[in-house]
Coordinates of C-alpha atoms in Angstrom, one line a residue:
Chain A
M1 CA 131.8 184.3 -0.1
S2 CA 130.8 181.4 -2.3
K3 CA 128.2 178.9 -1.2
I4 CA 130.7 176.0 -1.2
G5 CA 133.0 178.0 1.1
F6 CA 130.0 178.6 3.3
W7 CA 129.2 174.9 3.6
L8 CA 132.8 174.0 4.2
Q9 CA 132.9 176.4 7.0
R10 CA 129.6 175.0 8.4
I11 CA 131.0 171.5 8.3
A12 CA 134.2 172.6 10.0
Q13 CA 132.0 174.1 12.7
L14 CA 130.1 170.9 13.2
L15 CA 133.4 168.9 13.4
I16 CA 134.5 171.2 16.2
V17 CA 131.2 170.6 18.0
L18 CA 131.8 166.9 17.7
L19 CA 135.3 167.1 19.1
L20 CA 134.1 169.2 22.0
V21 CA 131.2 166.8 22.8
T22 CA 133.4 163.7 22.6
F23 CA 136.2 165.3 24.6
G24 CA 133.6 166.4 27.2
V25 CA 132.3 162.8 27.6
S26 CA 135.9 161.5 27.7
L27 CA 136.7 164.0 30.5
L28 CA 133.6 163.1 32.5
L29 CA 134.6 159.4 32.5
R30 CA 138.1 160.3 33.8
L31 CA 136.4 162.3 36.6
I32 CA 134.6 159.3 37.9
P33 CA 136.4 158.7 41.3
V34 CA 137.1 155.0 40.7
D35 CA 139.8 153.0 38.9
L36 CA 138.3 152.3 35.5
A37 CA 140.4 149.2 35.0
T38 CA 139.1 147.7 38.2
I39 CA 135.6 148.2 37.1
L40 CA 136.1 146.8 33.7
L41 CA 138.0 143.8 35.1
P42 CA 136.6 143.2 38.6
V43 CA 138.0 139.7 38.8
G44 CA 141.3 140.1 36.9
T45 CA 144.7 140.2 38.4
E46 CA 146.7 143.4 38.9
E47 CA 148.9 142.5 35.8
E48 CA 145.9 142.0 33.6
R49 CA 144.6 145.4 34.7
D50 CA 147.9 147.0 34.0
I51 CA 147.8 145.6 30.5
L52 CA 144.3 147.0 30.1
R53 CA 145.3 150.4 31.5
N54 CA 148.1 150.5 28.9
E55 CA 145.9 149.2 26.1
L56 CA 143.1 151.8 26.6
G57 CA 145.4 154.7 27.7
F58 CA 144.1 155.0 31.2
D59 CA 147.7 155.5 32.3
K60 CA 148.0 158.6 30.2
G61 CA 146.7 162.0 31.1
P62 CA 143.1 163.0 30.1
I63 CA 144.2 164.5 26.7
G64 CA 146.5 161.5 25.9
Y65 CA 143.6 159.2 26.7
Y66 CA 141.2 161.2 24.6
L67 CA 143.6 161.3 21.6
Q68 CA 144.1 157.5 21.8
W69 CA 140.3 156.9 22.0
L70 CA 139.7 159.3 19.1
G71 CA 142.4 157.7 17.0
N72 CA 140.7 154.3 17.5
F73 CA 137.2 155.7 17.0
V74 CA 137.9 157.3 13.6
Q75 CA 139.4 154.0 12.5
G76 CA 136.2 152.2 13.4
D77 CA 137.5 150.7 16.7
F78 CA 134.9 151.7 19.2
G79 CA 136.3 149.7 22.0
K80 CA 135.2 146.5 23.8
I81 CA 132.5 145.5 26.2
Y82 CA 134.2 143.5 29.1
F83 CA 132.5 140.8 31.0
S84 CA 133.6 137.8 32.9
G85 CA 133.6 135.4 29.9
G86 CA 135.7 137.7 27.6
T87 CA 134.9 140.7 25.5
E88 CA 132.6 141.9 22.7
E89 CA 133.2 144.6 20.2
V90 CA 131.1 147.8 20.7
S91 CA 131.0 148.2 17.0
D92 CA 129.2 144.8 16.6
H93 CA 126.6 146.0 19.1
L94 CA 126.1 149.3 17.3
K95 CA 125.9 147.6 13.9
N96 CA 123.0 145.6 15.3
A97 CA 121.4 148.5 17.2
M98 CA 121.8 151.4 14.9
P99 CA 119.5 150.3 12.0
R100 CA 116.8 149.6 14.6
S101 CA 117.1 153.0 16.1
L102 CA 117.4 154.8 12.7
L103 CA 114.3 153.0 11.3
L104 CA 112.4 153.7 14.5
M105 CA 113.4 157.4 14.3
V106 CA 112.5 157.7 10.6
Y107 CA 109.1 156.0 11.0
T108 CA 108.3 158.1 14.0
Q109 CA 109.2 161.3 12.2
V110 CA 107.3 160.4 9.1
L111 CA 104.2 159.4 11.0
A112 CA 104.4 162.5 13.3
L113 CA 104.8 164.9 10.3
A114 CA 102.3 163.2 8.2
I115 CA 99.7 163.7 10.9
A116 CA 100.9 167.0 12.3
I117 CA 101.2 168.9 9.1
P118 CA 97.5 168.5 7.9
L119 CA 96.3 169.0 11.5
G120 CA 98.4 172.2 11.9
V121 CA 97.3 173.7 8.6
L122 CA 93.6 172.9 9.4
S123 CA 93.7 174.3 12.9
A124 CA 95.4 177.5 11.7
Y125 CA 92.9 177.9 8.9
R126 CA 90.0 177.4 11.3
A127 CA 91.7 179.1 14.2
G128 CA 89.3 179.7 17.1
R129 CA 86.5 177.6 15.4
R130 CA 85.3 174.2 16.5
A131 CA 87.7 172.1 14.4
D132 CA 90.7 174.0 15.9
K133 CA 89.4 173.6 19.4
I134 CA 88.9 169.9 19.0
I135 CA 92.3 169.4 17.5
S136 CA 94.2 171.6 20.0
N137 CA 92.5 170.2 23.1
T138 CA 92.8 166.5 22.0
L139 CA 96.5 167.0 21.3
F140 CA 97.1 168.8 24.5
A141 CA 95.5 165.9 26.4
L142 CA 97.6 163.4 24.4
S143 CA 100.8 165.3 24.9
S144 CA 100.3 165.2 28.7
I145 CA 100.4 161.4 28.7
P146 CA 104.0 160.2 29.0
N147 CA 105.0 158.0 26.1
F148 CA 105.7 154.9 28.2
A149 CA 102.1 155.1 29.6
I150 CA 100.8 155.0 26.0
A151 CA 103.2 152.2 25.2
L152 CA 101.9 150.1 28.1
L153 CA 98.3 150.8 27.2
L154 CA 99.1 149.7 23.7
V155 CA 100.8 146.5 24.9
I156 CA 97.8 145.7 27.2
F157 CA 95.1 146.2 24.7
I158 CA 96.5 145.7 21.2
G159 CA 99.2 143.3 22.2
V160 CA 97.7 141.2 24.9
K161 CA 93.9 141.6 25.0
F162 CA 93.3 141.5 21.2
A163 CA 96.6 139.9 20.3
W164 CA 96.8 141.8 17.0
L165 CA 100.5 142.7 17.3
P166 CA 103.6 141.2 18.9
T167 CA 104.5 142.9 22.1
L168 CA 108.2 142.2 22.1
G169 CA 111.2 142.1 19.8
Y170 CA 112.3 143.4 16.5
A171 CA 112.2 141.9 13.0
P172 CA 114.5 143.1 10.3
I173 CA 113.0 144.0 6.9
S174 CA 114.6 140.8 5.5
D175 CA 112.1 138.8 7.6
G176 CA 109.4 140.3 5.5
V177 CA 108.0 143.9 5.3
W178 CA 104.8 143.1 7.2
E179 CA 106.6 141.2 9.9
H180 CA 109.0 144.2 10.3
F181 CA 106.2 146.7 10.6
K182 CA 104.2 144.5 12.9
H183 CA 107.0 144.9 15.4
M184 CA 107.4 148.6 14.7
I185 CA 103.8 149.9 14.8
M186 CA 103.4 150.1 18.6
P187 CA 106.8 151.7 19.4
V188 CA 106.3 154.2 16.6
I189 CA 102.9 155.2 17.8
S190 CA 104.1 155.6 21.4
L191 CA 107.0 157.8 20.3
S192 CA 105.1 159.9 17.8
L193 CA 102.0 161.0 19.8
G194 CA 103.9 163.6 21.8
L195 CA 105.7 164.8 18.7
I196 CA 102.4 165.2 16.8
A197 CA 101.2 167.5 19.5
T198 CA 104.3 169.6 19.5
Y199 CA 104.6 169.8 15.7
T200 CA 100.9 170.7 15.3
R201 CA 101.1 173.5 17.8
L202 CA 104.3 174.9 16.3
L203 CA 102.9 174.9 12.8
R204 CA 99.6 176.3 13.9
A205 CA 101.2 179.2 15.7
D206 CA 103.5 180.1 12.7
M207 CA 100.7 179.7 10.2
I208 CA 98.3 181.9 12.2
A209 CA 101.1 184.6 12.2
A210 CA 101.7 184.2 8.5
L211 CA 98.0 184.3 7.6
R212 CA 98.0 187.9 8.9
E213 CA 100.7 188.9 6.5
D214 CA 99.9 191.2 3.6
Y215 CA 101.2 188.7 1.0
V216 CA 98.3 186.4 2.0
T217 CA 95.7 189.1 1.3
M218 CA 97.7 189.8 -1.9
A219 CA 97.4 186.1 -2.9
A220 CA 93.7 186.2 -2.2
S221 CA 93.3 189.3 -4.4
K222 CA 94.8 187.3 -7.3
G223 CA 91.7 185.1 -7.0
L224 CA 93.4 181.9 -5.7
S225 CA 91.5 179.3 -3.7
D226 CA 92.0 179.1 0.0
R227 CA 93.5 175.6 -0.4
R228 CA 96.1 177.0 -2.8
I229 CA 96.9 180.0 -0.6
L230 CA 97.4 177.7 2.5
W231 CA 99.7 175.2 0.9
R232 CA 101.5 177.3 -1.7
H233 CA 101.8 180.6 0.1
V234 CA 101.5 180.1 3.8
F235 CA 102.8 176.6 4.6
R236 CA 106.4 177.1 3.4
P237 CA 107.2 180.3 5.1
S238 CA 105.6 178.9 8.3
S239 CA 107.5 175.6 8.4
M240 CA 110.9 176.8 9.6
T241 CA 110.2 176.3 13.3
L242 CA 108.7 172.9 12.6
L243 CA 111.7 171.9 10.6
T244 CA 114.1 173.0 13.4
S245 CA 112.0 171.2 16.0
A246 CA 112.0 168.0 13.9
A247 CA 115.8 168.2 13.6
L248 CA 116.2 168.6 17.3
S249 CA 114.0 165.7 18.2
M250 CA 116.0 163.4 15.9
G251 CA 118.9 163.2 18.4
G252 CA 116.4 162.4 21.2
L253 CA 114.8 159.7 19.1
I254 CA 118.1 158.0 18.2
G255 CA 119.6 157.8 21.6
G256 CA 116.8 158.8 24.0
A257 CA 114.1 156.2 23.2
I258 CA 115.5 154.1 26.1
V259 CA 112.2 153.5 27.8
I260 CA 110.2 152.6 24.7
E261 CA 113.1 150.4 23.4
S262 CA 113.1 148.6 26.7
I263 CA 109.3 148.1 26.9
F264 CA 109.1 146.6 23.4
A265 CA 112.6 144.9 23.6
T266 CA 113.6 146.6 20.4
Y267 CA 117.2 147.0 21.7
G268 CA 118.2 150.0 19.7
V269 CA 121.0 152.5 20.5
G270 CA 119.1 153.9 23.5
F271 CA 119.1 150.5 25.0
E272 CA 122.8 150.2 24.4
V273 CA 123.4 153.4 26.3
F274 CA 121.3 152.1 29.1
A275 CA 123.1 148.8 29.2
A276 CA 126.5 150.5 29.1
I277 CA 125.6 152.6 32.1
A278 CA 124.1 149.7 34.0
G279 CA 127.0 147.5 33.3
R280 CA 129.6 150.2 33.9
Q281 CA 131.0 149.7 30.4
Y282 CA 132.5 153.2 30.2
V283 CA 134.4 152.8 27.0
A284 CA 131.3 151.4 25.3
L285 CA 129.3 154.3 26.7
Q286 CA 131.8 156.9 25.4
S287 CA 131.8 155.4 21.9
T288 CA 128.0 155.0 21.8
V289 CA 127.5 158.6 22.9
A290 CA 129.9 159.7 20.2
V291 CA 128.0 157.8 17.6
I292 CA 124.8 159.4 18.7
A293 CA 126.4 162.8 18.6
L294 CA 127.7 162.1 15.1
F295 CA 124.2 161.3 13.8
Y296 CA 122.7 164.2 15.6
V297 CA 125.1 166.6 14.0
F298 CA 124.6 165.0 10.6
F299 CA 120.8 165.4 10.7
N300 CA 121.2 169.0 11.8
L301 CA 123.5 169.6 8.8
V302 CA 120.8 168.1 6.6
V303 CA 118.2 170.4 8.1
D304 CA 120.5 173.4 7.7
I305 CA 120.8 172.7 4.0
S306 CA 117.1 172.0 3.5
S307 CA 116.1 175.2 5.4
G308 CA 117.8 177.2 2.6
F309 CA 115.3 175.6 0.1
V310 CA 112.4 176.2 2.4
D311 CA 113.2 179.9 3.0
P312 CA 115.7 181.3 0.6
R313 CA 116.2 184.4 2.8
T314 CA 118.0 182.4 5.4
R315 CA 120.4 181.0 2.7
D316 CA 121.4 184.2 1.2
R317 CA 121.5 186.1 4.5
R318 CA 124.0 183.6 5.8
V319 CA 126.0 183.6 2.6
N320 CA 126.1 187.4 2.5
A321 CA 126.9 187.7 6.2
Chain B
M1 CA 77.1 208.0 -16.5
S2 CA 77.3 204.3 -15.7
S3 CA 79.1 203.1 -12.6
L4 CA 81.6 200.3 -12.7
L5 CA 81.6 200.0 -8.9
S6 CA 78.9 201.2 -6.7
I7 CA 79.1 200.9 -2.9
K8 CA 75.9 201.6 -1.0
Q9 CA 75.6 202.1 2.7
M10 CA 78.7 200.1 3.5
S11 CA 79.4 199.7 7.2
I12 CA 82.2 197.6 8.6
N13 CA 82.4 196.9 12.3
F14 CA 85.1 194.9 14.1
D15 CA 84.2 193.2 17.3
T16 CA 87.0 194.0 19.8
P17 CA 87.4 193.4 23.5
R18 CA 86.7 197.1 23.9
G19 CA 83.4 196.9 22.0
S20 CA 82.4 197.3 18.5
L21 CA 84.9 199.3 16.4
E22 CA 83.2 201.2 13.6
A23 CA 85.8 201.3 10.9
V24 CA 83.5 202.3 8.0
R25 CA 80.1 204.0 8.5
G26 CA 77.5 204.1 5.8
V27 CA 79.8 204.9 2.9
D28 CA 78.3 205.5 -0.6
I29 CA 80.8 205.7 -3.4
E30 CA 80.3 205.4 -7.1
I31 CA 83.3 204.7 -9.3
P32 CA 82.4 205.7 -12.9
A33 CA 83.7 203.4 -15.6
G34 CA 87.0 204.5 -17.0
M35 CA 87.5 207.1 -14.3
S36 CA 90.0 207.4 -11.5
V37 CA 88.7 208.1 -8.0
G38 CA 90.9 209.2 -5.2
V39 CA 90.1 208.3 -1.6
V40 CA 91.8 210.6 0.8
G41 CA 92.0 210.7 4.6
E42 CA 94.4 210.4 7.4
S43 CA 95.5 207.0 8.9
G44 CA 92.6 205.3 10.5
S45 CA 89.9 207.0 8.5
G46 CA 88.8 203.7 7.0
K47 CA 90.2 204.0 3.5
T48 CA 92.0 200.7 3.4
V49 CA 89.2 198.8 5.2
M50 CA 86.7 200.2 2.7
C51 CA 88.7 199.0 -0.3
R52 CA 89.4 195.5 1.1
A53 CA 85.7 195.1 2.1
A54 CA 84.7 196.2 -1.4
M55 CA 86.7 193.2 -2.8
G56 CA 85.5 191.0 0.0
L57 CA 89.1 190.5 1.3
L58 CA 88.3 191.1 4.9
Q59 CA 88.8 187.9 6.8
G60 CA 87.9 186.9 10.3
S61 CA 84.9 186.0 12.4
N62 CA 85.0 189.3 14.2
V63 CA 84.1 191.3 11.1
K64 CA 80.5 192.6 10.7
R65 CA 79.6 194.1 7.4
S66 CA 76.5 195.6 5.9
G67 CA 75.5 197.4 2.7
T68 CA 75.8 196.4 -0.9
V69 CA 78.7 196.4 -3.4
V70 CA 77.8 196.1 -7.1
F71 CA 80.6 195.6 -9.5
D72 CA 80.0 195.6 -13.3
G73 CA 76.5 194.3 -12.8
H74 CA 77.4 191.7 -10.2
E75 CA 76.2 192.2 -6.7
L76 CA 79.3 191.0 -4.8
T77 CA 77.6 191.1 -1.4
A78 CA 75.1 188.5 -2.6
M79 CA 77.6 186.2 -4.2
S80 CA 79.5 183.3 -2.6
K81 CA 83.3 183.6 -1.9
E82 CA 84.0 181.4 -4.9
E83 CA 81.9 183.5 -7.3
V84 CA 83.5 186.7 -6.1
R85 CA 86.9 185.1 -6.5
N86 CA 86.2 184.5 -10.2
L87 CA 86.0 188.3 -10.7
F88 CA 89.5 188.8 -9.2
G89 CA 92.3 189.4 -11.6
S90 CA 90.3 190.1 -14.8
G91 CA 87.6 192.1 -13.0
M92 CA 89.2 193.7 -10.0
A93 CA 92.8 193.7 -8.7
M94 CA 94.6 195.4 -5.9
I95 CA 98.0 197.0 -5.3
F96 CA 99.1 197.0 -1.7
Q97 CA 100.6 199.7 0.4
D98 CA 103.9 198.1 1.4
P99 CA 105.8 196.2 -1.4
M100 CA 108.2 194.9 1.3
T101 CA 105.5 192.7 2.9
A102 CA 103.0 192.1 0.1
L103 CA 105.1 189.8 -1.9
N104 CA 105.6 186.2 -0.7
P105 CA 109.2 186.1 0.7
V106 CA 109.9 182.5 -0.2
R107 CA 108.7 182.4 -3.8
R108 CA 110.3 183.7 -6.9
I109 CA 108.9 186.7 -8.7
G110 CA 108.2 184.5 -11.8
S111 CA 106.0 182.1 -9.9
Q112 CA 104.1 184.8 -8.1
L113 CA 103.5 186.7 -11.3
S114 CA 102.6 183.8 -13.5
E115 CA 100.4 182.2 -10.8
G116 CA 97.4 184.5 -11.5
L117 CA 97.8 183.9 -15.2
R118 CA 97.7 180.2 -14.8
V119 CA 94.9 180.0 -12.3
R120 CA 92.7 182.7 -13.7
L121 CA 93.4 182.6 -17.4
G122 CA 94.3 178.9 -17.6
M123 CA 97.6 179.6 -19.4
S124 CA 100.3 176.9 -19.6
K125 CA 103.4 177.3 -17.5
A126 CA 105.5 178.4 -20.5
D127 CA 103.0 180.8 -21.8
A128 CA 102.4 182.3 -18.4
L129 CA 106.2 182.8 -17.9
A130 CA 106.5 184.4 -21.3
R131 CA 103.6 186.7 -20.5
S132 CA 105.1 187.5 -17.1
K133 CA 108.3 188.7 -18.8
E134 CA 106.2 191.0 -21.1
L135 CA 104.4 192.3 -18.0
L136 CA 107.6 193.1 -16.2
E137 CA 108.8 195.0 -19.3
L138 CA 105.4 196.8 -19.4
V139 CA 106.1 198.1 -15.9
R140 CA 109.6 199.2 -17.1
I141 CA 111.6 196.6 -15.2
P142 CA 115.0 196.2 -16.8
N143 CA 116.5 192.8 -17.2
A144 CA 113.1 191.1 -16.8
A145 CA 114.4 187.6 -17.3
A146 CA 116.7 187.8 -14.3
V147 CA 114.0 189.5 -12.2
L148 CA 111.6 186.6 -12.9
K149 CA 114.1 184.3 -11.2
S150 CA 114.7 186.6 -8.2
F151 CA 113.2 186.5 -4.8
P152 CA 111.5 189.6 -3.5
Y153 CA 114.2 190.4 -1.0
Q154 CA 116.7 190.8 -3.8
L155 CA 114.8 193.7 -5.3
S156 CA 114.6 197.4 -4.2
G157 CA 111.3 198.9 -2.9
G158 CA 110.5 200.6 -6.2
M159 CA 111.2 197.4 -8.2
R160 CA 108.9 195.4 -5.9
Q161 CA 106.1 197.9 -6.3
R162 CA 106.5 197.6 -10.0
V163 CA 106.3 193.8 -9.7
M164 CA 103.2 194.3 -7.6
I165 CA 101.7 196.5 -10.3
A166 CA 102.6 193.9 -12.9
I167 CA 100.8 191.2 -10.8
A168 CA 97.8 193.4 -10.4
I169 CA 97.4 194.2 -14.1
A170 CA 98.4 190.7 -15.2
C171 CA 94.8 189.7 -16.2
N172 CA 93.7 193.1 -17.5
P173 CA 91.4 194.1 -14.7
K174 CA 88.6 196.6 -15.3
L175 CA 89.1 198.2 -11.9
L176 CA 92.4 198.6 -10.0
F177 CA 92.4 199.4 -6.3
A178 CA 95.7 201.1 -5.5
D179 CA 96.0 201.2 -1.7
E180 CA 98.6 203.8 -0.9
P181 CA 100.8 202.5 -3.7
T182 CA 103.6 205.1 -3.1
T183 CA 103.5 205.6 0.6
A184 CA 106.4 203.2 1.4
L185 CA 108.6 204.6 -1.4
D186 CA 111.1 207.4 -1.9
V187 CA 109.7 210.6 -3.3
T188 CA 111.5 210.3 -6.6
V189 CA 110.3 206.7 -7.0
Q190 CA 106.8 207.8 -6.0
A191 CA 106.7 210.1 -9.0
Q192 CA 107.8 207.3 -11.3
I193 CA 105.2 204.8 -10.0
L194 CA 102.4 207.4 -10.3
Q195 CA 103.5 208.2 -13.8
L196 CA 103.5 204.5 -14.6
L197 CA 100.0 204.0 -13.1
R198 CA 98.7 206.9 -15.1
E199 CA 100.0 205.5 -18.4
L200 CA 98.9 202.0 -17.7
R201 CA 95.4 203.2 -16.8
E202 CA 95.2 205.0 -20.2
D203 CA 96.6 202.1 -22.2
L204 CA 94.6 199.4 -20.5
K205 CA 91.4 201.5 -20.1
M206 CA 91.3 200.7 -16.4
S207 CA 89.3 202.4 -13.7
M208 CA 91.2 203.1 -10.6
V209 CA 90.5 203.7 -6.9
L210 CA 93.6 205.5 -5.6
V211 CA 93.8 205.4 -1.8
T212 CA 96.2 207.9 -0.3
H213 CA 96.7 210.3 2.6
D214 CA 98.4 212.7 0.3
L215 CA 96.2 215.3 -1.5
G216 CA 99.1 216.1 -3.7
V217 CA 99.0 212.6 -5.1
V218 CA 95.3 212.9 -5.8
A219 CA 95.6 216.2 -7.6
G220 CA 97.3 215.0 -10.8
N221 CA 96.0 211.4 -10.9
T222 CA 92.3 211.3 -10.3
D223 CA 89.0 212.5 -11.8
Y224 CA 87.0 212.4 -8.6
V225 CA 88.0 212.6 -4.9
A226 CA 86.3 211.2 -1.9
V227 CA 87.5 212.6 1.4
M228 CA 87.1 210.2 4.3
Y229 CA 87.1 211.0 8.0
A230 CA 86.4 208.6 10.9
G231 CA 84.9 206.0 8.6
E232 CA 82.6 208.3 6.7
V233 CA 82.8 210.1 3.3
V234 CA 82.8 213.8 4.3
E235 CA 83.2 215.3 0.8
Y236 CA 83.0 214.0 -2.7
A237 CA 83.6 216.1 -5.8
P238 CA 85.4 216.1 -9.2
T239 CA 89.1 216.7 -8.4
T240 CA 89.4 220.1 -10.0
K241 CA 86.2 221.3 -8.3
L242 CA 87.4 220.0 -4.9
F243 CA 90.6 221.9 -5.0
A244 CA 89.0 225.1 -6.4
D245 CA 85.9 225.2 -4.2
M246 CA 86.0 222.9 -1.2
R247 CA 83.1 222.9 1.2
M248 CA 84.2 220.7 4.0
P249 CA 86.4 222.3 6.7
Y250 CA 88.3 219.0 7.1
T251 CA 89.4 219.1 3.5
E252 CA 90.6 222.6 3.9
A253 CA 92.5 221.7 7.0
L254 CA 94.1 218.7 5.2
L255 CA 95.2 221.0 2.4
E256 CA 96.6 223.6 4.7
S257 CA 98.8 221.0 6.4
I258 CA 100.8 220.4 3.2
P259 CA 104.0 222.5 3.4
K260 CA 104.3 224.9 0.4
I261 CA 107.4 225.6 -1.4
D262 CA 106.8 229.4 -1.2
H263 CA 106.5 229.4 2.5
K264 CA 109.1 231.5 4.2
S265 CA 111.8 229.5 5.9
G266 CA 110.8 229.1 9.6
T267 CA 107.1 229.1 8.9
R268 CA 105.3 226.9 11.4
L269 CA 103.8 223.8 9.7
S270 CA 100.1 224.0 10.0
M271 CA 98.5 220.9 11.4
I272 CA 95.1 219.6 12.4
A273 CA 95.0 219.7 16.2
G274 CA 93.6 216.8 18.1
R275 CA 93.2 213.3 16.8
L276 CA 90.6 211.0 15.2
P277 CA 87.7 210.2 17.5
D278 CA 87.7 206.8 19.3
P279 CA 86.4 204.3 16.7
T280 CA 84.6 202.4 19.4
D281 CA 82.7 205.5 20.6
R282 CA 81.7 207.9 17.9
G283 CA 80.1 210.9 19.6
A284 CA 76.6 212.2 18.7
G285 CA 77.6 215.3 16.6
C286 CA 79.9 215.7 13.6
S287 CA 82.9 213.5 13.9
F288 CA 85.2 216.4 13.0
A289 CA 83.6 218.9 15.3
P290 CA 86.1 218.6 18.1
R291 CA 89.0 219.5 15.8
C292 CA 87.1 222.0 13.5
K293 CA 87.9 225.6 13.8
Y294 CA 84.5 226.6 12.6
A295 CA 82.6 224.2 14.9
Q296 CA 79.4 225.6 16.5
E297 CA 77.1 224.2 19.1
K298 CA 75.0 222.4 16.5
C299 CA 78.1 220.6 15.2
H300 CA 78.7 219.0 18.6
K301 CA 75.1 217.8 19.0
E302 CA 73.8 216.7 15.7
H303 CA 75.4 214.4 13.1
P304 CA 75.3 216.0 9.7
E305 CA 74.0 214.1 6.7
L306 CA 75.7 214.1 3.3
K307 CA 74.3 217.1 1.4
Q308 CA 74.5 217.5 -2.3
D309 CA 74.9 220.7 -4.3
P310 CA 73.0 220.9 -7.7
D311 CA 76.3 220.2 -9.5
G312 CA 76.9 216.9 -7.6
H313 CA 79.4 218.1 -5.1
Q314 CA 78.7 216.3 -1.8
Y315 CA 79.7 217.2 1.7
R316 CA 78.9 216.4 5.2
C317 CA 78.8 219.7 7.1
W318 CA 76.3 222.0 8.8
F319 CA 78.2 225.1 8.0
P320 CA 80.1 224.5 4.8
I321 CA 82.8 226.8 3.6
G322 CA 81.6 229.3 1.1
E323 CA 78.3 229.9 2.8
A324 CA 77.6 232.4 5.5
K325 CA 79.1 231.2 8.7

């Protein structure tokens, strides 16, 4: 089978995953033992609720409702948020929240990988020696502190006591790069410390295993320096677990950074989910979860593609399979 | 006769949870320039460890080594890791036992082969790749240009071993360690690889240390043979002399355990009873005594030293074959 055919098949698989996820969420909403229209319009009249039921498809069966929602979703109509004064478009909220969450996710991953990769390589190279013990124990200690605790400590010391950085809010890049980063530094640090610990441990374990391989001795017998062996011969075959783990954590960072987004008032997608749940905005919740799932699946596809470059064996094995 | 490589009193111990594991015990081996020396012994006799230690390739904080290794006038054991490294490629090179695991799985053959040329000989990328193609042709790989762009898993075992030989000889080494180069291969491919090594050795005037557990491989491919048992050299002689007039009962037992083509069908395969002694607890006597059919009381109590006949034939036995038993 050709490579293009393989990727088409892979994308089709992911689309099916997306359909199943969104249908599952849709079904869960319908299983809530309350009248959705009453919740969305608590002070409306029965006629107004009937109109809403008809408009959103609540009067249809679960499948009919899902298809109507899906039809709107793919056309960019993510539904509305209902409150006593009127409605707001979910898509407007997401347009505002998504860049914040994506940037937060990207900065967190970049920082975590930039620190974890050298630490992982170093601690594998010096496995069992002092440097390795210091790195491993420090990271173990750090990873056992919950990220909101780190966030609060940062707020207290860096934000309040020394007043180096703003403790609340978000500034888009258009406000100036430094202004933007000033608001991002503390949330990014809070989110990345735990990831640094995980990534370092994964990379260390895989590199220690790879360092025992014959091809490492072979590389040494060619007269290469340790540095060249580590980076050119050991790092790449050892980075698959790290890559997979990074991909999996992306979904969590986009939608799951609720606590950190609340502490720093960054108001990203995680906060939107939280607000939708708290305000019983079920349509908004369904659409927001679907958008998170979409990004999650997209990043996993990207990692799938890049894993073929990291380890060509996986690429051809799948193509040949 | 001058020695290219001279190993004196090499001992290698590994610290293990069960105690110190003596992998190599007081080995003396001379590799004469231009010659090929076979190192024979069963699995666990210390052959591979000895070779890797000679090149300084044993890593790890649990390795204890002693003795001296002199290569081409350089005392390797007194040099820093970086200085020894500078002798790799153009001085010494190694072929590994298993071509399935000794090539990096995620890098193309071309980059693995040209890497040594670029790092050791300072060639440009284009020159190194051109030379790599010549090397692949030298080891009789058809369609060398395509193989350069392949990954190891796309090649057969025999092809990979040829690639490995090409990598080893890339910088014209004076001494080639071949650590069981044919063990992982089919019998027909084994013969081709041995033939190739023989020809390359003559063309490039290389010395070779051929490690194997197969006396048959040693017979046609080496000038001298060292037989190892339980981390020691137990017999050392010119190859023809060893086969004609062996002194060590272990060598005899090894040779007897090779099936012969003229054996009648149904003949029981002769084997050496028992197994290698525990490497963390070598007894007081001769290491081979518990398995030796000629063993006497003295063999179990006293450890024999390496004795030398006037003709240079060395053996480690109280009651060598050919003398009154």
